[in-house]
Amino acid sequence: MNQVGENGILCVGIDYRGDIPGVCYQTAQMKEPQELPLNFEEKTGRTGCYRKILSALRRYGRKENIWASVILPDMSEENICRYKKDAQEAGFLKGRLQVMSERESIVHFVMHQTNDIWQQQVWLLEFGREEVKATAVQVNKRTTPAIVQVQEPEYWNIGEIQKGDRDELLLGYIKERFSKNRVSAVFLTGTDLNSGDYKKSREEICHRRRVFLGTQIHARGACMTAEGTGQRRPYLFLSEQTLLFNVGLRSKKDGKEEVYTLIRAGLNWYEAEGSCEVLLLTEPLLEFSFRSMLGGEPVYAGMLLTDLPRRPEGTSRLLVEVRFSAPLKCEVEVTDLGFGELYPSSDLRWKESFVLEEQEEGHGVSCRM
């Protein structure tokens, strides 16, 4: 197991939903992520901010050991590429940098708490000047892995604290929302929920529930999963970024047919990619398998390698590369590698796109080219 610290991994969470990032870090000596104190008074731009973060992290570990997770305000493909590019120009290593949405960071924060915290619904309440941003998290423990769902944030208008009716307004929201489902824990940020200003709502929130005050909860959640890039977790967050399909290649091993898995479901689609080398045994045709993690039968789609040179069986070596350009669009590229000096590479490449469509519940997936 990797160790976090001077000679191991240093995990970093960067909350970049605003102009100035919030940053948390964790070493082996720390039980929980801690805030990284930084001063961004000067307008340095995004790349400059990333450089400042790296500079401050030098006291805790080498750049080569940093695994970073960045929370973005917008998860469009263009925005993902822009933020990654800026971070890499500043010095963050490509293979150790991932991006995530605000809701995903909440999931990782909650799921890294003890099991009793998320046995029932969990709420994150972020207090602002006139409103509370309220986000609910629900874990389905009957599935393997457990499926975590996050509701769209609600915005509770409770007015300024000077008006004096904030406690009553907040109490109304709490009673209405918390009565719909059992709530096991509440995380609060942006307030100390003092008994003077929040007497009634404080009593209602804390009744038979675990309540915690915190700061930089999103950055902490990102930090908690930074080292987990590419690793399988005991829980799965379903969102518009989640890849719902296992992608495989039909093949033979020891004379038996099997499906070689290239990409596993559960990743963010923009991080999903896989590759392998294969030897073509018969006709110039590759057959891909797409199986929905939500159930149903897999579908198979063929890719014809037009104009591939005729060679004896098992002497056409191919590089197969698969990635996703959108949540439901799988891109495949195949390169002819030849077979040593006997059969040189033809330098031919084939590309194909497969568009996947989730069918009604229990009916799997369909595919079109």
Short mmCIF file of C-alpha atoms in Angstrom, two decimals:
data_model
loop_
_atom_site.label_atom_id
_atom_site.label_comp_id
_atom_site.label_asym_id
_atom_site.label_seq_id
_atom_site.Cartn_x
_atom_site.Cartn_y
_atom_site.Cartn_z
CA MET A 1 0.00 0.00 0.00
CA ASN A 2 1.28 3.46 -0.88
CA GLN A 3 2.31 5.71 1.99
CA VAL A 4 1.60 9.42 2.02
CA GLY A 5 4.48 11.62 3.07
CA GLU A 6 8.00 12.73 2.32
CA ASN A 7 8.93 9.56 0.43
CA GLY A 8 5.40 8.64 -0.65
CA ILE A 9 2.17 10.13 -1.89
CA LEU A 10 0.99 13.62 -1.03
CA CYS A 11 -2.75 14.06 -1.67
CA VAL A 12 -4.16 17.46 -2.64
CA GLY A 13 -7.71 18.68 -3.15
CA ILE A 14 -8.27 21.96 -5.02
CA ASP A 15 -11.69 23.59 -4.99
CA TYR A 16 -11.69 25.82 -8.08
CA ARG A 17 -15.37 26.77 -8.25
CA GLY A 18 -14.51 30.42 -7.61
CA ASP A 19 -11.84 32.85 -8.79
CA ILE A 20 -9.58 31.88 -5.88
CA PRO A 21 -9.06 28.17 -5.10
CA GLY A 22 -9.45 26.53 -1.72
CA VAL A 23 -6.80 23.88 -1.07
CA CYS A 24 -6.45 20.94 1.32
CA TYR A 25 -3.60 18.43 1.62
CA GLN A 26 -2.86 15.21 3.49
CA THR A 27 0.32 13.39 4.45
CA ALA A 28 0.83 10.05 6.22
CA GLN A 29 1.09 11.78 9.59
CA MET A 30 -2.36 13.36 9.24
CA LYS A 31 -5.60 11.54 9.99
CA GLU A 32 -7.66 14.08 8.04
CA PRO A 33 -6.92 16.57 5.23
CA GLN A 34 -5.89 20.02 6.41
CA GLU A 35 -6.31 23.42 4.79
CA LEU A 36 -3.25 24.78 2.99
CA PRO A 37 -2.81 28.44 4.02
CA LEU A 38 -2.30 30.54 0.91
CA ASN A 39 -2.49 34.21 -0.03
CA PHE A 40 -3.93 34.91 -3.48
CA GLU A 41 -4.17 38.68 -3.14
CA GLU A 42 -2.29 39.31 -6.37
CA LYS A 43 -4.13 38.58 -9.63
CA THR A 44 -1.93 35.83 -11.02
CA GLY A 45 -4.40 33.94 -13.20
CA ARG A 46 -5.21 30.23 -12.95
CA THR A 47 -1.75 28.98 -13.95
CA GLY A 48 -0.16 31.36 -11.46
CA CYS A 49 -2.42 30.07 -8.69
CA TYR A 50 -1.49 26.48 -9.53
CA ARG A 51 2.21 27.40 -9.35
CA LYS A 52 1.66 29.02 -5.96
CA ILE A 53 -0.04 25.87 -4.70
CA LEU A 54 2.85 23.69 -5.90
CA SER A 55 5.37 26.02 -4.29
CA ALA A 56 3.56 25.83 -0.94
CA LEU A 57 3.41 22.04 -1.12
CA ARG A 58 7.18 21.65 -1.42
CA ARG A 59 7.57 21.58 2.34
CA TYR A 60 5.41 18.44 2.51
CA GLY A 61 6.73 16.37 -0.38
CA ARG A 62 8.20 16.21 -3.88
CA LYS A 63 6.23 17.29 -6.92
CA GLU A 64 6.56 13.80 -8.41
CA ASN A 65 4.63 12.38 -5.43
CA ILE A 66 1.66 14.73 -5.64
CA TRP A 67 -1.75 13.35 -6.58
CA ALA A 68 -4.24 16.16 -7.13
CA SER A 69 -8.01 16.37 -7.56
CA VAL A 70 -9.51 19.62 -8.86
CA ILE A 71 -13.19 20.57 -8.44
CA LEU A 72 -14.52 22.47 -11.44
CA PRO A 73 -17.49 24.84 -11.71
CA ASP A 74 -18.45 23.44 -15.12
CA MET A 75 -17.89 19.87 -16.27
CA SER A 76 -18.06 20.51 -20.02
CA GLU A 77 -15.36 18.82 -22.10
CA GLU A 78 -13.93 22.24 -23.05
CA ASN A 79 -13.69 23.34 -19.43
CA ILE A 80 -12.12 20.07 -18.32
CA CYS A 81 -9.41 20.41 -20.98
CA ARG A 82 -8.76 24.06 -20.10
CA TYR A 83 -8.30 23.49 -16.37
CA LYS A 84 -6.15 20.40 -16.91
CA LYS A 85 -3.95 22.25 -19.39
CA ASP A 86 -3.41 25.16 -16.98
CA ALA A 87 -2.53 22.78 -14.14
CA GLN A 88 -0.06 20.84 -16.28
CA GLU A 89 1.59 24.04 -17.52
CA ALA A 90 2.09 25.00 -13.87
CA GLY A 91 3.82 21.68 -13.14
CA PHE A 92 1.15 19.19 -12.04
CA LEU A 93 1.81 15.78 -13.61
CA LYS A 94 -0.73 14.59 -16.17
CA GLY A 95 -1.07 11.05 -14.86
CA ARG A 96 -1.63 12.25 -11.31
CA LEU A 97 -4.25 14.88 -11.92
CA GLN A 98 -8.00 14.33 -12.01
CA VAL A 99 -11.00 16.64 -12.13
CA MET A 100 -14.42 16.25 -10.57
CA SER A 101 -17.72 18.01 -10.05
CA GLU A 102 -18.89 19.68 -6.87
CA ARG A 103 -21.37 16.88 -6.20
CA GLU A 104 -18.73 14.19 -6.64
CA SER A 105 -16.48 15.89 -4.07
CA ILE A 106 -19.37 15.77 -1.57
CA VAL A 107 -19.79 12.05 -2.22
CA HIS A 108 -16.14 11.30 -1.49
CA PHE A 109 -16.23 13.41 1.66
CA VAL A 110 -19.31 11.61 2.99
CA MET A 111 -18.18 8.11 2.01
CA HIS A 112 -14.85 8.55 3.79
CA GLN A 113 -16.71 9.00 7.09
CA THR A 114 -17.57 6.05 9.34
CA ASN A 115 -20.50 3.89 8.23
CA ASP A 116 -22.87 5.16 10.92
CA ILE A 117 -22.69 8.66 9.38
CA TRP A 118 -24.27 7.64 6.07
CA GLN A 119 -26.62 4.86 7.20
CA GLN A 120 -29.46 7.23 6.34
CA GLN A 121 -29.67 10.48 4.41
CA VAL A 122 -26.86 13.02 4.88
CA TRP A 123 -27.24 16.78 4.32
CA LEU A 124 -24.60 19.41 3.66
CA LEU A 125 -25.76 22.92 4.59
CA GLU A 126 -23.56 25.76 3.31
CA PHE A 127 -24.50 29.07 4.91
CA GLY A 128 -24.20 32.27 2.91
CA ARG A 129 -25.21 35.83 3.65
CA GLU A 130 -28.90 35.43 2.82
CA GLU A 131 -29.36 31.81 1.82
CA VAL A 132 -28.36 28.26 2.64
CA LYS A 133 -27.18 25.92 -0.11
CA ALA A 134 -28.57 22.52 0.92
CA THR A 135 -27.44 19.25 -0.67
CA ALA A 136 -28.75 15.77 0.23
CA VAL A 137 -26.78 12.52 -0.15
CA GLN A 138 -28.40 9.07 -0.15
CA VAL A 139 -26.55 5.72 -0.16
CA ASN A 140 -28.14 2.51 -1.45
CA LYS A 141 -26.33 -0.17 0.59
CA ARG A 142 -28.25 -3.06 -0.99
CA THR A 143 -26.13 -2.96 -4.16
CA THR A 144 -22.50 -3.96 -4.69
CA PRO A 145 -20.83 -1.57 -4.97
CA ALA A 146 -23.07 0.74 -2.94
CA ILE A 147 -24.67 3.38 -5.17
CA VAL A 148 -24.52 6.98 -3.96
CA GLN A 149 -26.92 9.59 -5.29
CA VAL A 150 -26.74 13.34 -4.72
CA GLN A 151 -29.74 15.60 -5.20
CA GLU A 152 -29.48 18.88 -7.03
CA PRO A 153 -28.69 21.59 -4.46
CA GLU A 154 -31.57 23.58 -3.02
CA TYR A 155 -31.26 27.24 -2.09
CA TRP A 156 -33.10 28.21 1.08
CA ASN A 157 -33.70 31.94 1.36
CA ILE A 158 -33.49 32.77 5.08
CA GLY A 159 -32.53 36.47 4.84
CA GLU A 160 -29.81 38.33 6.68
CA ILE A 161 -29.14 37.48 10.29
CA GLN A 162 -29.79 41.09 11.39
CA LYS A 163 -33.47 40.85 10.45
CA GLY A 164 -34.11 38.53 13.36
CA ASP A 165 -36.37 35.98 11.62
CA ARG A 166 -33.60 33.79 10.23
CA ASP A 167 -34.07 31.14 12.94
CA GLU A 168 -37.78 30.71 12.15
CA LEU A 169 -37.23 30.57 8.39
CA LEU A 170 -34.45 27.99 8.70
CA LEU A 171 -36.59 25.94 11.09
CA GLY A 172 -39.34 25.79 8.48
CA TYR A 173 -37.00 24.44 5.80
CA ILE A 174 -35.48 21.89 8.19
CA LYS A 175 -38.85 20.52 9.30
CA GLU A 176 -40.12 20.27 5.73
CA ARG A 177 -37.05 18.65 4.17
CA PHE A 178 -35.89 16.42 7.02
CA SER A 179 -39.37 14.96 7.55
CA LYS A 180 -39.35 13.32 4.09
CA ASN A 181 -36.48 10.94 4.87
CA ARG A 182 -34.58 9.83 7.93
CA VAL A 183 -31.46 11.95 8.32
CA SER A 184 -28.48 10.44 10.14
CA ALA A 185 -25.98 13.30 9.82
CA VAL A 186 -25.71 16.98 8.92
CA PHE A 187 -22.54 18.85 7.94
CA LEU A 188 -22.51 22.63 8.36
CA THR A 189 -20.14 25.15 6.86
CA GLY A 190 -20.15 28.94 6.97
CA THR A 191 -21.77 29.09 10.42
CA ASP A 192 -21.19 28.11 14.03
CA LEU A 193 -24.96 27.60 14.51
CA ASN A 194 -24.79 29.44 17.82
CA SER A 195 -27.72 29.09 20.20
CA GLY A 196 -28.27 32.84 20.29
CA ASP A 197 -29.11 33.26 16.59
CA TYR A 198 -30.35 29.74 15.84
CA LYS A 199 -32.05 28.52 19.02
CA LYS A 200 -35.03 26.66 17.47
CA SER A 201 -33.41 25.52 14.21
CA ARG A 202 -30.29 24.37 16.07
CA GLU A 203 -32.43 22.22 18.36
CA GLU A 204 -34.29 20.71 15.40
CA ILE A 205 -31.13 20.00 13.37
CA CYS A 206 -29.38 18.29 16.29
CA HIS A 207 -32.35 16.18 17.39
CA ARG A 208 -31.21 12.52 17.18
CA ARG A 209 -28.68 13.35 14.46
CA ARG A 210 -24.91 13.66 14.21
CA VAL A 211 -24.02 17.28 13.40
CA PHE A 212 -20.57 18.53 12.40
CA LEU A 213 -19.09 21.97 11.70
CA GLY A 214 -16.48 22.12 8.96
CA THR A 215 -14.59 24.23 6.44
CA GLN A 216 -13.42 23.47 2.89
CA ILE A 217 -15.58 20.35 2.82
CA HIS A 218 -15.41 20.11 -1.00
CA ALA A 219 -11.62 20.41 -1.08
CA ARG A 220 -11.37 17.83 1.70
CA GLY A 221 -13.52 15.41 -0.27
CA ALA A 222 -11.38 15.90 -3.37
CA CYS A 223 -8.24 15.37 -1.30
CA MET A 224 -9.60 12.15 0.18
CA THR A 225 -9.91 10.57 -3.25
CA ALA A 226 -6.81 12.03 -4.94
CA GLU A 227 -4.75 8.88 -4.38
CA GLY A 228 -7.63 6.74 -5.57
CA THR A 229 -7.28 7.71 -9.23
CA GLY A 230 -7.99 4.61 -11.30
CA GLN A 231 -8.72 2.45 -8.25
CA ARG A 232 -12.02 0.66 -7.74
CA ARG A 233 -14.04 1.86 -4.75
CA PRO A 234 -16.69 0.10 -2.64
CA TYR A 235 -19.17 2.77 -3.73
CA LEU A 236 -20.29 4.25 -7.02
CA PHE A 237 -21.48 7.79 -7.64
CA LEU A 238 -24.08 8.03 -10.38
CA SER A 239 -24.11 11.33 -12.24
CA GLU A 240 -24.21 12.70 -15.76
CA GLN A 241 -20.43 12.10 -15.89
CA THR A 242 -20.58 8.45 -14.81
CA LEU A 243 -19.76 5.85 -17.43
CA LEU A 244 -22.47 3.19 -17.21
CA PHE A 245 -20.93 0.62 -19.56
CA ASN A 246 -18.28 -2.06 -19.40
CA VAL A 247 -16.48 -2.13 -22.73
CA GLY A 248 -14.81 -5.34 -23.83
CA LEU A 249 -13.30 -7.09 -26.85
CA ARG A 250 -14.34 -10.59 -27.86
CA SER A 251 -11.28 -12.82 -27.91
CA LYS A 252 -9.97 -16.34 -27.37
CA LYS A 253 -7.72 -17.55 -24.58
CA ASP A 254 -6.51 -21.16 -24.37
CA GLY A 255 -9.04 -22.04 -27.04
CA LYS A 256 -11.98 -20.61 -25.09
CA GLU A 257 -14.01 -17.57 -26.02
CA GLU A 258 -14.01 -14.71 -23.53
CA VAL A 259 -14.52 -10.95 -23.35
CA TYR A 260 -11.39 -8.97 -22.54
CA THR A 261 -12.38 -5.87 -20.54
CA LEU A 262 -10.90 -2.64 -21.87
CA ILE A 263 -12.88 -0.15 -19.75
CA ARG A 264 -14.89 -0.75 -16.58
CA ALA A 265 -18.10 1.08 -15.75
CA GLY A 266 -18.15 3.54 -12.89
CA LEU A 267 -15.39 5.87 -14.06
CA ASN A 268 -16.00 9.44 -15.13
CA TRP A 269 -16.47 9.20 -18.89
CA TYR A 270 -13.70 11.73 -19.60
CA GLU A 271 -11.19 9.55 -17.72
CA ALA A 272 -12.27 6.28 -19.32
CA GLU A 273 -9.73 4.82 -21.72
CA GLY A 274 -8.09 1.48 -22.37
CA SER A 275 -5.87 -0.33 -24.86
CA CYS A 276 -4.47 -3.73 -25.69
CA GLU A 277 -2.56 -5.58 -28.40
CA VAL A 278 -4.22 -8.52 -30.13
CA LEU A 279 -3.36 -11.11 -32.76
CA LEU A 280 -6.00 -11.51 -35.47
CA LEU A 281 -6.87 -15.18 -35.94
CA THR A 282 -9.45 -15.16 -38.74
CA GLU A 283 -11.28 -12.51 -40.74
CA PRO A 284 -10.35 -8.81 -40.37
CA LEU A 285 -13.18 -8.09 -37.94
CA LEU A 286 -13.13 -7.00 -34.30
CA GLU A 287 -16.17 -7.45 -32.12
CA PHE A 288 -16.76 -5.17 -29.12
CA SER A 289 -19.03 -5.85 -26.16
CA PHE A 290 -21.02 -3.16 -24.32
CA ARG A 291 -22.68 -4.22 -21.07
CA SER A 292 -24.70 -1.84 -18.90
CA MET A 293 -23.86 -1.91 -15.20
CA LEU A 294 -27.58 -1.39 -14.53
CA GLY A 295 -28.42 -4.84 -15.91
CA GLY A 296 -29.69 -6.43 -19.10
CA GLU A 297 -27.94 -8.34 -21.86
CA PRO A 298 -24.77 -6.96 -23.48
CA VAL A 299 -24.78 -5.88 -27.09
CA TYR A 300 -22.04 -6.57 -29.60
CA ALA A 301 -20.81 -4.31 -32.38
CA GLY A 302 -18.37 -5.21 -35.14
CA MET A 303 -15.58 -3.16 -36.68
CA LEU A 304 -14.35 -4.20 -40.13
CA LEU A 305 -10.67 -3.56 -40.85
CA THR A 306 -10.92 -2.74 -44.55
CA ASP A 307 -7.81 -3.31 -46.72
CA LEU A 308 -5.83 -5.05 -43.97
CA PRO A 309 -3.08 -7.03 -45.77
CA ARG A 310 -3.73 -10.77 -46.07
CA ARG A 311 -1.42 -12.72 -43.76
CA PRO A 312 -1.34 -16.20 -42.24
CA GLU A 313 -3.52 -16.75 -39.18
CA GLY A 314 -2.14 -15.12 -36.06
CA THR A 315 0.40 -12.90 -37.81
CA SER A 316 -1.51 -9.61 -37.81
CA ARG A 317 -0.73 -7.76 -34.60
CA LEU A 318 -3.09 -4.89 -33.82
CA LEU A 319 -3.12 -2.10 -31.28
CA VAL A 320 -6.68 -1.42 -30.07
CA GLU A 321 -7.32 1.88 -28.26
CA VAL A 322 -10.66 2.84 -26.75
CA ARG A 323 -11.83 6.06 -25.11
CA PHE A 324 -15.02 8.09 -24.62
CA SER A 325 -15.57 11.51 -26.18
CA ALA A 326 -18.95 11.92 -24.47
CA PRO A 327 -20.88 9.90 -21.83
CA LEU A 328 -22.53 7.78 -24.53
CA LYS A 329 -19.99 7.95 -27.35
CA CYS A 330 -17.19 5.39 -27.54
CA GLU A 331 -14.27 6.07 -29.89
CA VAL A 332 -12.16 3.17 -31.15
CA GLU A 333 -8.87 3.40 -33.03
CA VAL A 334 -7.04 0.34 -34.37
CA THR A 335 -3.46 0.39 -35.69
CA ASP A 336 -1.80 -2.35 -37.77
CA LEU A 337 1.53 -3.19 -36.08
CA GLY A 338 2.50 -5.97 -38.47
CA PHE A 339 4.41 -9.02 -37.22
CA GLY A 340 8.10 -8.33 -36.84
CA GLU A 341 10.34 -8.50 -39.90
CA LEU A 342 8.19 -11.16 -41.53
CA TYR A 343 5.20 -8.92 -42.04
CA PRO A 344 6.01 -5.21 -41.61
CA SER A 345 3.35 -2.78 -40.46
CA SER A 346 1.15 -1.36 -43.21
CA ASP A 347 0.76 1.89 -41.20
CA LEU A 348 -2.98 1.55 -41.66
CA ARG A 349 -5.33 2.93 -39.01
CA TRP A 350 -9.05 2.49 -38.61
CA LYS A 351 -11.40 4.65 -36.55
CA GLU A 352 -14.96 4.01 -35.51
CA SER A 353 -17.50 5.66 -33.18
CA PHE A 354 -20.17 3.72 -31.31
CA VAL A 355 -23.13 5.64 -29.86
CA LEU A 356 -24.68 3.87 -26.87
CA GLU A 357 -28.22 4.24 -25.63
CA GLU A 358 -29.51 3.03 -22.26
CA GLN A 359 -32.79 1.17 -22.72
CA GLU A 360 -35.74 0.99 -20.37
CA GLU A 361 -35.00 -0.55 -16.97
CA GLY A 362 -33.98 -4.18 -17.28
CA HIS A 363 -33.48 -4.05 -21.05
CA GLY A 364 -29.76 -3.27 -21.20
CA VAL A 365 -28.17 -1.14 -23.88
CA SER A 366 -28.34 -0.58 -27.63
CA CYS A 367 -25.59 0.59 -29.92
CA ARG A 368 -25.36 2.33 -33.28
CA MET A 369 -22.42 3.41 -35.39
#
